[in-house]
Tab-separated table of C-alpha atoms and ligand atoms in Angstrom:
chain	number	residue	atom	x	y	z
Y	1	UNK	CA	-47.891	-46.043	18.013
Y	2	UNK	CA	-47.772	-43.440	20.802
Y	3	UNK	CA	-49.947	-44.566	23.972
Y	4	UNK	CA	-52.986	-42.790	24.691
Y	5	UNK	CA	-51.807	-42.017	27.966
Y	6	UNK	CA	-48.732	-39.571	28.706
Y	7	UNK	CA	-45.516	-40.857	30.336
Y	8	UNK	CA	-44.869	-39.432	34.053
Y	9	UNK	CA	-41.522	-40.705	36.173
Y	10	UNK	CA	-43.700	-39.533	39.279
Y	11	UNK	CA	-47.046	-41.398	38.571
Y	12	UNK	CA	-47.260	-45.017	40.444
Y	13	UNK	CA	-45.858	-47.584	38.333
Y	14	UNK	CA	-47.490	-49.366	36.351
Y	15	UNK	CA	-47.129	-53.439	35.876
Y	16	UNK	CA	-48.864	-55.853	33.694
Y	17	UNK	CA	-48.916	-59.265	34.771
Y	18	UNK	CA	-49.660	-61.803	32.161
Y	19	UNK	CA	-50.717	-65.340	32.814
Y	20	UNK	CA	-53.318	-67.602	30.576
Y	21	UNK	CA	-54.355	-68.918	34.213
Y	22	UNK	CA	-56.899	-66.123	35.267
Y	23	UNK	CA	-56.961	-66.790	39.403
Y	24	UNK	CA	-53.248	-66.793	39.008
Y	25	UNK	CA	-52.402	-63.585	37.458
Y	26	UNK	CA	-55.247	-62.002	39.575
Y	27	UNK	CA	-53.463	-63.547	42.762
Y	28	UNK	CA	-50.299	-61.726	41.685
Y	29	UNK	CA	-52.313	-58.555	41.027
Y	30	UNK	CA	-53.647	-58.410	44.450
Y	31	UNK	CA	-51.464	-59.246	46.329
Y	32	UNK	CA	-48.702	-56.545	45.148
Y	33	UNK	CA	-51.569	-54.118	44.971
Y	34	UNK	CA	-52.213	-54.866	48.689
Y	35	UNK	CA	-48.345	-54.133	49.494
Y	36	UNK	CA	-47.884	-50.870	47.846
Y	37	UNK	CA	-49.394	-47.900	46.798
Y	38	UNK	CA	-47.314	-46.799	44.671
Y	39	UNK	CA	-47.854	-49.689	42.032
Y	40	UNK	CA	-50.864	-49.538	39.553
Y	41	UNK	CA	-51.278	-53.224	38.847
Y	42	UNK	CA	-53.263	-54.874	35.663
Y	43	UNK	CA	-53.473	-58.043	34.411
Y	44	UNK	CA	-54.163	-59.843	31.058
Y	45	UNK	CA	-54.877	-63.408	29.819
Y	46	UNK	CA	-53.184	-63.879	26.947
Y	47	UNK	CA	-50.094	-61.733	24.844
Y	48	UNK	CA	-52.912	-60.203	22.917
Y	49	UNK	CA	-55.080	-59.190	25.510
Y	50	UNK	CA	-51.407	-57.651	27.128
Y	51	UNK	CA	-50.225	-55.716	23.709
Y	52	UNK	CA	-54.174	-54.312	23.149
Y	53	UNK	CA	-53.371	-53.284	26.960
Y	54	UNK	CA	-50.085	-51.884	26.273
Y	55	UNK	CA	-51.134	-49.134	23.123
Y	56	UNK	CA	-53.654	-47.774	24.922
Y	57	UNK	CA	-51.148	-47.363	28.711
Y	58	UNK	CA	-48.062	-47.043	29.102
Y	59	UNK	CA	-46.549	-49.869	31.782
Y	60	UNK	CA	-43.065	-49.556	33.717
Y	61	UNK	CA	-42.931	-53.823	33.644
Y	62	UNK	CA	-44.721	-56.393	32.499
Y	63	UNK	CA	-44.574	-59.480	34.229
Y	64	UNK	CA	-45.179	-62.464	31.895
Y	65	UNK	CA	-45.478	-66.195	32.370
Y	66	UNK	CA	-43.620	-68.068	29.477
Y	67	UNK	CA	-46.081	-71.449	28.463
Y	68	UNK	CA	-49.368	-70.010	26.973
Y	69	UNK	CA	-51.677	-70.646	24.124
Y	70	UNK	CA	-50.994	-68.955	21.154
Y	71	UNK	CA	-48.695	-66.017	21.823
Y	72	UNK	CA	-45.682	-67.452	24.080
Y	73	UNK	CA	-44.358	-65.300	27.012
Y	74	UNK	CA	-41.074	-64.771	25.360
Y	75	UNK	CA	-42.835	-64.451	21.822
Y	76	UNK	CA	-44.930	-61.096	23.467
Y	77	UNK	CA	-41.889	-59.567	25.348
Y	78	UNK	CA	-39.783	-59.932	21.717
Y	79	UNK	CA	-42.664	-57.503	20.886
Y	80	UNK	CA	-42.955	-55.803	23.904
Y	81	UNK	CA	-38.971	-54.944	23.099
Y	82	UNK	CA	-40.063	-53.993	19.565
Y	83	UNK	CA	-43.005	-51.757	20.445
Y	84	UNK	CA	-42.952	-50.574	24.048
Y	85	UNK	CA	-39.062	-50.746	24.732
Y	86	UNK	CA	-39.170	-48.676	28.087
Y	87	UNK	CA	-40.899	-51.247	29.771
Y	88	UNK	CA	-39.586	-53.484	31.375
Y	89	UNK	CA	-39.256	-57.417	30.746
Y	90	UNK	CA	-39.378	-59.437	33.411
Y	91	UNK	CA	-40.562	-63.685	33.223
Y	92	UNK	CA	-41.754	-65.892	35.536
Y	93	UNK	CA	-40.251	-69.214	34.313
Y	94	UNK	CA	-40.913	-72.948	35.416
Y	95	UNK	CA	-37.810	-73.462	33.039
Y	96	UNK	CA	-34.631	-75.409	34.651
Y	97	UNK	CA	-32.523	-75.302	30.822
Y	98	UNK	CA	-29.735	-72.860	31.575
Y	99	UNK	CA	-28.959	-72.600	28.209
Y	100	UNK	CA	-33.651	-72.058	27.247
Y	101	UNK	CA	-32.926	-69.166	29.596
Y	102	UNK	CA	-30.139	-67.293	28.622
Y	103	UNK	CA	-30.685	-67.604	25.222
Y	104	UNK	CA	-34.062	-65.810	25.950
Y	105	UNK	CA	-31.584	-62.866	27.536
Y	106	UNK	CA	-32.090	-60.750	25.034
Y	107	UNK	CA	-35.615	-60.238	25.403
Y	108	UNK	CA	-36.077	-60.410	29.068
Y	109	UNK	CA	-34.279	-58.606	31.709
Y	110	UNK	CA	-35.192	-60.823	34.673
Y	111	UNK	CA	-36.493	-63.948	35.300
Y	112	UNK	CA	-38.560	-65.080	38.329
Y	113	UNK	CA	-38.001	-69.141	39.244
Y	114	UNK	CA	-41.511	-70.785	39.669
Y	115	UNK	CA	-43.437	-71.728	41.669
Y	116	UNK	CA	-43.038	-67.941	42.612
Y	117	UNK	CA	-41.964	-66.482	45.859
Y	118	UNK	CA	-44.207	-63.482	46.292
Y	119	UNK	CA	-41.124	-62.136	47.980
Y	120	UNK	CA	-38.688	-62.283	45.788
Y	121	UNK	CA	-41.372	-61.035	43.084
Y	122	UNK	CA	-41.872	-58.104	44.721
Y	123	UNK	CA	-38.011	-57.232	45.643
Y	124	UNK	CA	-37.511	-57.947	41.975
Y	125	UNK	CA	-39.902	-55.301	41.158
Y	126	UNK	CA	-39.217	-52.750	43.869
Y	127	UNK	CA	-35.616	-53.092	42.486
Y	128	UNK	CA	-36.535	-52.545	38.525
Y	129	UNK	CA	-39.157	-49.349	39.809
Y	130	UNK	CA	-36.312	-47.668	41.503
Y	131	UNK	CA	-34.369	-47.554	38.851
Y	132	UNK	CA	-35.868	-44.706	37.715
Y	133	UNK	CA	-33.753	-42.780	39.925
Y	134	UNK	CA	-30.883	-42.826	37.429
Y	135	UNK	CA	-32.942	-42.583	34.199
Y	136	UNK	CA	-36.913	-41.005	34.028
Y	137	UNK	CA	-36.666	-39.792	30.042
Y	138	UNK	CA	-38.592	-42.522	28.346
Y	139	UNK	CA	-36.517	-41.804	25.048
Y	140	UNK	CA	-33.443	-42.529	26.892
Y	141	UNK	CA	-34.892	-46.068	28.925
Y	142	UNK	CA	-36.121	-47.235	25.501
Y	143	UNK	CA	-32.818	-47.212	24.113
Y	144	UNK	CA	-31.532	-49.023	27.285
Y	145	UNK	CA	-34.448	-51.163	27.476
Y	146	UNK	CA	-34.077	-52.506	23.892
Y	147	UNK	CA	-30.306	-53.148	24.168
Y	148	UNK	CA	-29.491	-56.583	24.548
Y	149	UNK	CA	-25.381	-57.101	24.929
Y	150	UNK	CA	-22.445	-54.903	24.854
Y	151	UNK	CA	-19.730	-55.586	22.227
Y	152	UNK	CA	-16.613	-56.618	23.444
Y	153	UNK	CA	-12.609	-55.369	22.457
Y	154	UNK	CA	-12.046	-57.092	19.384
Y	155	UNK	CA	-8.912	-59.239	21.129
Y	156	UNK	CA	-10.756	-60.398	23.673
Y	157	UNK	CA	-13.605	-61.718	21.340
Y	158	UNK	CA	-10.984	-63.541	19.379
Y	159	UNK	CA	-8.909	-65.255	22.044
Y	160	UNK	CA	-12.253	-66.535	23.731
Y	161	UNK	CA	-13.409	-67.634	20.300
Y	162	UNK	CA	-10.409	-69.568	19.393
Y	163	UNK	CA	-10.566	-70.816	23.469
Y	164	UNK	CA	-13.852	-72.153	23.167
Y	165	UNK	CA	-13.452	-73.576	19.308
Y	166	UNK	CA	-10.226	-75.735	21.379
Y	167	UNK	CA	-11.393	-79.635	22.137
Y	168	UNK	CA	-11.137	-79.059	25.817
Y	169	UNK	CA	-11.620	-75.276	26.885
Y	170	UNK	CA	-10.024	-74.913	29.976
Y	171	UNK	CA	-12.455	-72.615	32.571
Y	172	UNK	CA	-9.712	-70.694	34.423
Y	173	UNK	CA	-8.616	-69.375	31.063
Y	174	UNK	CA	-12.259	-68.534	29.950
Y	175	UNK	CA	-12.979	-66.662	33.345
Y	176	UNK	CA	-9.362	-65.050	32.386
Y	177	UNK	CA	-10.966	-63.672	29.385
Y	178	UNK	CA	-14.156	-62.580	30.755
Y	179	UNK	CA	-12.729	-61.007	33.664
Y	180	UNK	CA	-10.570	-58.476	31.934
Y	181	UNK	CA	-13.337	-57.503	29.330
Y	182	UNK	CA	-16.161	-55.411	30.712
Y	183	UNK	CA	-18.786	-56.289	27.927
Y	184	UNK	CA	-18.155	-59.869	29.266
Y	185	UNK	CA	-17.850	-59.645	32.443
Y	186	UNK	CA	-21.447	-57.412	32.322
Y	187	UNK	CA	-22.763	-59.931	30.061
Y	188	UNK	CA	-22.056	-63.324	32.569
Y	189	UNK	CA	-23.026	-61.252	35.555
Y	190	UNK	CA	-26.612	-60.451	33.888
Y	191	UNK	CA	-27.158	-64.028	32.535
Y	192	UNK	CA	-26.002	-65.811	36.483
Y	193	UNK	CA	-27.766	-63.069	38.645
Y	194	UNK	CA	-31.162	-64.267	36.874
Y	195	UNK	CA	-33.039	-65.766	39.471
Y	196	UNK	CA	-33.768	-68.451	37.329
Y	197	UNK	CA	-30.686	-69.765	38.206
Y	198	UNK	CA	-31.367	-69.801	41.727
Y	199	UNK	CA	-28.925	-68.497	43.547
Y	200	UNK	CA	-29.657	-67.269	47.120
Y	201	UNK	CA	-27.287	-64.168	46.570
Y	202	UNK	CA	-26.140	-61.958	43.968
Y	203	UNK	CA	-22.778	-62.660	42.288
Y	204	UNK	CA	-20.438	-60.347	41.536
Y	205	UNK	CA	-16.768	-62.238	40.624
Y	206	UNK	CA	-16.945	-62.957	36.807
Y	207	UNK	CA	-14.868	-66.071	37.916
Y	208	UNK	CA	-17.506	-67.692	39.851
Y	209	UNK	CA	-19.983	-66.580	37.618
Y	210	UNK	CA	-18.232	-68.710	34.867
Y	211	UNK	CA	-17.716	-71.971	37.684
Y	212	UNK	CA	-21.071	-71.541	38.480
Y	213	UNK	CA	-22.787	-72.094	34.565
Y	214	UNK	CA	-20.177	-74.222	33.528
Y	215	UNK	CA	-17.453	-74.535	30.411
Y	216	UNK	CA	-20.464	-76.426	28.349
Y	217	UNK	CA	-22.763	-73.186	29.068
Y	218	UNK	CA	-20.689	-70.844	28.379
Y	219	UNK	CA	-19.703	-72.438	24.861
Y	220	UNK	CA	-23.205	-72.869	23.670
Y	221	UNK	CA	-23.994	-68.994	25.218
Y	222	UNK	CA	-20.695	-67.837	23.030
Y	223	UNK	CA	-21.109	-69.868	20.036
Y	224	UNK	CA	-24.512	-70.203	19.299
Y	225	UNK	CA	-26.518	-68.154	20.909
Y	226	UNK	CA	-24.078	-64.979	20.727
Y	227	UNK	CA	-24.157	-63.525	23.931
Y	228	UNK	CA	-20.695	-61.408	23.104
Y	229	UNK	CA	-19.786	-59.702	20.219
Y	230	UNK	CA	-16.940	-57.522	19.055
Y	231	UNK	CA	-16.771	-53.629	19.210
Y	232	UNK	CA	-15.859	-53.296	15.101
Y	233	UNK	CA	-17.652	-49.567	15.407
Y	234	UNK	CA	-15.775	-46.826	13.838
Y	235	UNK	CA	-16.455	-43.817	16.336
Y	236	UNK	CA	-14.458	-40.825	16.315
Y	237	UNK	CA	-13.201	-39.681	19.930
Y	238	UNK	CA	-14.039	-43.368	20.789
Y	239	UNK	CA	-11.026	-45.796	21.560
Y	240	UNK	CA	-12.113	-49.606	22.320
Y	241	UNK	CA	-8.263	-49.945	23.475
Y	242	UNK	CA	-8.669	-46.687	25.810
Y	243	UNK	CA	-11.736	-47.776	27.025
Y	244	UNK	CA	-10.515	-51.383	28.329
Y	245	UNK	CA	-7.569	-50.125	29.440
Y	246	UNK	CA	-8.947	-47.718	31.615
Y	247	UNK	CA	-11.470	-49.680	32.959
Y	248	UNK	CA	-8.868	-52.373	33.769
Y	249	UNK	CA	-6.694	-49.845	35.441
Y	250	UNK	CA	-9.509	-47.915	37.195
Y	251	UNK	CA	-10.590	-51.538	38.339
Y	252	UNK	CA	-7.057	-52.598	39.993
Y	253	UNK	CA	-7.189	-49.179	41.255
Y	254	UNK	CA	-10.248	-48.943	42.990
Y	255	UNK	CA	-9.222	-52.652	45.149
Y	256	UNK	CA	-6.290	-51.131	45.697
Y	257	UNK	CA	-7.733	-48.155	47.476
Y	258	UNK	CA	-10.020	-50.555	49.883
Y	259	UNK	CA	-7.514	-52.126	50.418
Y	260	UNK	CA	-5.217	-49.552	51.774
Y	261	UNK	CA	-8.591	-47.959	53.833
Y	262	UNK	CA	-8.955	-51.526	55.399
Y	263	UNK	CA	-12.374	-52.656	53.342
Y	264	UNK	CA	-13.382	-56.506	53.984
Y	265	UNK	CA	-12.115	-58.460	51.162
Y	266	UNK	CA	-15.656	-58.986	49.349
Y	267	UNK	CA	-16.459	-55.074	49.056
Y	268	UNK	CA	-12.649	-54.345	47.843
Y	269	UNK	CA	-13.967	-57.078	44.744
Y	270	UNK	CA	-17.256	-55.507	44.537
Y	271	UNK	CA	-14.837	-52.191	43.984
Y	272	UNK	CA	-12.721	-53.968	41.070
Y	273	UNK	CA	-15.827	-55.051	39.250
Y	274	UNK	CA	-17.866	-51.589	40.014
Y	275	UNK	CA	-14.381	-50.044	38.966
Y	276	UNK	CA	-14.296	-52.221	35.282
Y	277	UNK	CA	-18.065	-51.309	34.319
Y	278	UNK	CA	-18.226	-47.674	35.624
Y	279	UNK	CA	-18.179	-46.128	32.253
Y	280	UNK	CA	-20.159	-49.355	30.676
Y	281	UNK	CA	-22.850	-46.325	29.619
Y	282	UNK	CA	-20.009	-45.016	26.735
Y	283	UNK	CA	-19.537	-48.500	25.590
Y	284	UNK	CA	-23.379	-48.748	25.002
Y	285	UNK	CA	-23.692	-44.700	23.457
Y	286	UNK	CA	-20.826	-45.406	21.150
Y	287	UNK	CA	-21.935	-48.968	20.129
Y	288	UNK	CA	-25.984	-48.040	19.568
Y	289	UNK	CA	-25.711	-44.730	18.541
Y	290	UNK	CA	-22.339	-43.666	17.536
Y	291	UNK	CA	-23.286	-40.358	15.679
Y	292	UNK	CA	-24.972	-38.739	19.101
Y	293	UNK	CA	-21.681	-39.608	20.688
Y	294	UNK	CA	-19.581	-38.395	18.271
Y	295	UNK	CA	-21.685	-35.143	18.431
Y	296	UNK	CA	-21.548	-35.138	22.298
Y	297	UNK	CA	-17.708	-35.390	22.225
Y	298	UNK	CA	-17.820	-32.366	19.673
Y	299	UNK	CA	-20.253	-30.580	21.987
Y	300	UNK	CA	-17.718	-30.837	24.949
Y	301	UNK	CA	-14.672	-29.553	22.914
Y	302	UNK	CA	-16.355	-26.630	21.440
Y	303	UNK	CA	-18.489	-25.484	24.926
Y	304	UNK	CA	-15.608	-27.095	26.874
Y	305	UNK	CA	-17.626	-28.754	29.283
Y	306	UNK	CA	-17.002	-31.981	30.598
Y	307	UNK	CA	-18.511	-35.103	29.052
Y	308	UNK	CA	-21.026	-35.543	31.578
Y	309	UNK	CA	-22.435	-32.306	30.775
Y	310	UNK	CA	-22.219	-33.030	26.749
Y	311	UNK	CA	-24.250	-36.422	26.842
Y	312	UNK	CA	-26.752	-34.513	28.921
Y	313	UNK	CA	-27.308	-31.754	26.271
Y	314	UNK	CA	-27.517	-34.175	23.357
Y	315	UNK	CA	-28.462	-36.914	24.590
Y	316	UNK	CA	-30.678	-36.197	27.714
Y	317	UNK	CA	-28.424	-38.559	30.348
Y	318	UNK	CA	-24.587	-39.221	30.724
Y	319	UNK	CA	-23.210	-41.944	30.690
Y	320	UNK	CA	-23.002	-43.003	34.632
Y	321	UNK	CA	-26.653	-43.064	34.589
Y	322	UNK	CA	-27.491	-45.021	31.246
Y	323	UNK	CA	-24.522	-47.580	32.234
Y	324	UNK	CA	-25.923	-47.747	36.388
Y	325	UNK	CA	-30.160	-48.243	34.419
Y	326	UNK	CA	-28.612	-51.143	32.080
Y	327	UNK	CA	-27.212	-52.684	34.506
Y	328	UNK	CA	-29.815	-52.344	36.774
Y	329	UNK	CA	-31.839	-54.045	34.558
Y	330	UNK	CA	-29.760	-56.881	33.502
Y	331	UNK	CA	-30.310	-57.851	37.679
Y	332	UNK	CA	-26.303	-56.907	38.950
Y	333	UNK	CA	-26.050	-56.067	42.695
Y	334	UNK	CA	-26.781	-53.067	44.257
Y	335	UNK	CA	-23.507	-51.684	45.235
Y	336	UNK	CA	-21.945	-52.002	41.929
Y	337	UNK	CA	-24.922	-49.933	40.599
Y	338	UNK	CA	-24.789	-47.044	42.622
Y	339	UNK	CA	-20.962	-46.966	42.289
Y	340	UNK	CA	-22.058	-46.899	38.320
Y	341	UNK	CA	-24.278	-44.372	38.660
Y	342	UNK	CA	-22.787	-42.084	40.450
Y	343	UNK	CA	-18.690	-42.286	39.854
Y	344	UNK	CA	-18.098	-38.711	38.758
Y	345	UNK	CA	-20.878	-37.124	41.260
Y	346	UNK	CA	-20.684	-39.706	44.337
Y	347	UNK	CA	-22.610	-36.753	46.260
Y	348	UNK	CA	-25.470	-37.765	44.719
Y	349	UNK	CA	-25.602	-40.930	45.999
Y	350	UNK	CA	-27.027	-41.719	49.259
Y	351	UNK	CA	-23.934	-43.624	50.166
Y	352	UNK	CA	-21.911	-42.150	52.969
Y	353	UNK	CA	-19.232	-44.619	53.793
Y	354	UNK	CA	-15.903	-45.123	52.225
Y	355	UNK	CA	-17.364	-48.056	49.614
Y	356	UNK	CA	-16.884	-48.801	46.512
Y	357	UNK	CA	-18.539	-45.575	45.088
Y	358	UNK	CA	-15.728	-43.484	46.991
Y	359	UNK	CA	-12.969	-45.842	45.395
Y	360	UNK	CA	-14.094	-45.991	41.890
Y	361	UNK	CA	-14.810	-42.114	41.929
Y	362	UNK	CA	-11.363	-41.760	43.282
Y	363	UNK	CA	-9.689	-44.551	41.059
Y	364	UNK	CA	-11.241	-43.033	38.187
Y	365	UNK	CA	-9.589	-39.265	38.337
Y	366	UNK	CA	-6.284	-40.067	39.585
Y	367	UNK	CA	-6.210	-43.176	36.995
Y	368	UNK	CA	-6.961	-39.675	34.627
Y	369	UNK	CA	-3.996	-38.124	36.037
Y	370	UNK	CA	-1.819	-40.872	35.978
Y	371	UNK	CA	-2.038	-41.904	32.358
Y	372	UNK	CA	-1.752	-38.403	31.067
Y	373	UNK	CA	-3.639	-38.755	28.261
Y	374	UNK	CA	-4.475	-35.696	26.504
Y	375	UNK	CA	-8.286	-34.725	26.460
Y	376	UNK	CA	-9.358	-31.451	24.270
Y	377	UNK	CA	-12.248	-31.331	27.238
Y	378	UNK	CA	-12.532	-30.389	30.907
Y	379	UNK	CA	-11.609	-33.374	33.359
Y	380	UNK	CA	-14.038	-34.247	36.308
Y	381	UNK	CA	-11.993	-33.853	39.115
Y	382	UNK	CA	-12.635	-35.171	42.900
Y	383	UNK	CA	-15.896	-34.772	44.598
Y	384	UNK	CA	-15.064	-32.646	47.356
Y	385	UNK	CA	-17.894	-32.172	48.867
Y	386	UNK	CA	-18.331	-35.657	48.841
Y	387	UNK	CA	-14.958	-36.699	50.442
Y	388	UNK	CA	-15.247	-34.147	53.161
Y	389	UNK	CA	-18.508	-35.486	53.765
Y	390	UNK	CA	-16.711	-39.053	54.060
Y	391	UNK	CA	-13.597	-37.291	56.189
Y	392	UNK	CA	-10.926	-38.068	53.929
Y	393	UNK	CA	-9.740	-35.122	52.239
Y	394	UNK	CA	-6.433	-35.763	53.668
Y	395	UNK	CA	-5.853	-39.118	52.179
Y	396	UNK	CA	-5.450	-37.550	49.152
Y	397	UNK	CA	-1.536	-37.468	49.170
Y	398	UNK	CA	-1.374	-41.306	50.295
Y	399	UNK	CA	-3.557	-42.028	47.270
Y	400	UNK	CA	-2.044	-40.422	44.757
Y	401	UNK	CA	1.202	-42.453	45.923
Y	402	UNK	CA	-0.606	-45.785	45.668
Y	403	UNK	CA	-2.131	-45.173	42.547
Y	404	UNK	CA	2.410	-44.443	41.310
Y	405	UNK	CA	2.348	-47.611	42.599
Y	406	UNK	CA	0.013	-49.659	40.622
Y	407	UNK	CA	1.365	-47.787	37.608
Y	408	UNK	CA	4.330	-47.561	37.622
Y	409	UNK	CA	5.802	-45.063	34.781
Y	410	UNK	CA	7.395	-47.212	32.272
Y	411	UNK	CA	10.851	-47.086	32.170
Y	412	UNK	CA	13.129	-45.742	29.193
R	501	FE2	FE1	-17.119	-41.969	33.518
R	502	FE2	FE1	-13.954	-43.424	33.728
């Protein structure tokens, strides 16, 4: 049913707290309405009283405790998904079961550790709100919203199948896995960056993601509650093989480049994961809805346009910014977002250092010229405006040499 209210990316945001303990969810309620105007806050007792709320406004995020009467917290947001998929599904848990959480990881986004920090409540908020920088068309954040895991290259899936099915699976091999397949890597960074888990930083190394839950974790996450899946989609002008191996080459690529400019170690990482999920968005578009991508891919041969410009005609957003709002969602750090977001228009961004953005942008075309792959449709090229802006135009020459480097032609 369509809410009696209309939809407006400019309005304040809306958020629906839900809590069967009435001083409590009013305490939450005034206090974020006391620290920002730009928030509309409401508050129910009950899932009920929250989905009666929701059909007659629309709300940005609802905010729901898990342990109530009648309707559960994660019973109402697997309805919430159903019905009112744009919004936003974040929980404030009590829970200490790693494996109670992520298995509820389909139907939440976030999770909030009790007893709650205000803080962190409201960072977690400001964070989801903003997202609407990369995505406003409620269309396209209900697809997002409702998505719950990216499917992963069909070899991958197998070899950490048959890992995990072995008497002992050894956790250097499993991070292995997961750290050269972006579904997976996406996938473990969502379910440890839940705050649930605790962790007084975001992670961004799918290898310490995998330390940190565990080999007995990860198993149950894999086997039984199906956190990855394989990519068995037929999609024409979509390659599953293409796509990792880009992504793995754009990622080895974009280190290399902050490297060379001198970047600390952790941001040249940050730039090998940002460079793996940059085009995370196509995965998702050719996975959910594989006709509109074929279309889009049609739409750029015919007009020849580039494929940015294709996904925006049919389906209202490219691919940077559906990838950069799912991820955004799923709780992944800031840097890797933006890089996301904006990889084939970094002037967009508000980012004016050489960062990761400026090495997966860069990674990402000369990885295009490198490989030499044939595409019937116009290739972004480099942001000039944006590397100007960043003075360094003239490393152009020494980039195009490193990138020989890490791929080297093969030889005859
Ligand atoms: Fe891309
Ligand atoms: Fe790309």
């Amino acid at each position: 049913m369509e809410p009696a209210d209309s939809y407006s990316a400019y309005a304040p945001k809306r958020i629906l707290f839900v809590d069967d303990d009435p001083t409590l969810a009013r305490v939450y309620a005034t206090v974020l309405k006391a620290e920002s105007r730009n928030w509309e806050v409401r508050s129910a007792n009950s899932g009920r009283q929250a989905l009666e709320l929701m059909e007659r406004l629309t709300f940005d995020v609802v905010v729901t405790d898990l342990r109530m009467p009648e309707m559960t917290g994660l019973e109402l947001l697997a309805k919430v998904r159903e019905q009112h998929p744009h919004t936003s599904r974040v929980v404030l848990s009590g829970m200490r079961d790693q494996q109670e959480i992520a298995r509820s990881l389909g139907d939440t986004h976030q999770f909030i550790p009790k007893p709650v920090k205000l803080e962190t409540l409201r960072q977690a908020l400001v964070r989801i709100c903003n997202l609407d920088k990369f995505l406003m068309d409620p269309k396209v954040k209900a697809l997002v919203g409702r998505f719950g895991s990216l499917p992963s290259f069909p070899a991958n899936y197998l070899e950490i199948m048959e890992e995990l099915a072995t008497e002992s699976p050894a956790i250097e091999r499993i991070a292995e896995i997961v750290a050269r397949d972006p579904a997976m890597t996406a996938k473990m960074l969502h379910i440890v960056n839940s705050a649930a888990f605790g962790l007084a930083r975001t992670i961004s190394n799918p290898l310490e993601a995998v330390q940190y839950l565990g080999t007995g974790t990860v198993r149950s996450l894999v086997l039984s509650v199906h956190v990855f899946s394989s990519f068995d989609h037929q999609v024409k002008g979509f390659s599953i093989e293409q796509f990792e191996s880009h992504a793995l080459r754009c990622a080895r690529l974009a280190r290399a480049l902050m490297e060379h400019e001198g970047a600390p170690a952790a941001e040249a990482e940050d730039a090998y994961i940002a460079g793996m999920l940059h085009d995370v968005g196509k995965l998702m578009l050719a996975a959910s809805l594989p006709d509109l991508y074929q279309e889009a891919e049609r739409h750029a041969v015919e007009q020849q346009v580039s494929l940015g410009a294709a996904e925006t005609a049919v389906f209202g957003a490219t691919h940077a910014s559906v990838g950069a709002y799912l991820l955004g969602l799923w709780g992944l750090p800031a840097t890797i977002i933006e890089a996301v977001a904006f990889h084939h228009t970094p002037r967009h961004s508000d980012m004016r250092v050489f960062g990761p953005l400026a090495a997966v942008h860069a990674a990402d075309v000369l990885e295009g010229e490198q490989s030499k792959i044939d595409r019937p449709m116009p290739i972004a090229g480099f942001d000039d405006i944006y590397l100007t802006a960043l003075k360094v135009q003239d490393r152009l020459p020494p980039w195009r040499e490193l990138a020989r480097q890490t791929f080297p032609a093969p030889t005859a």
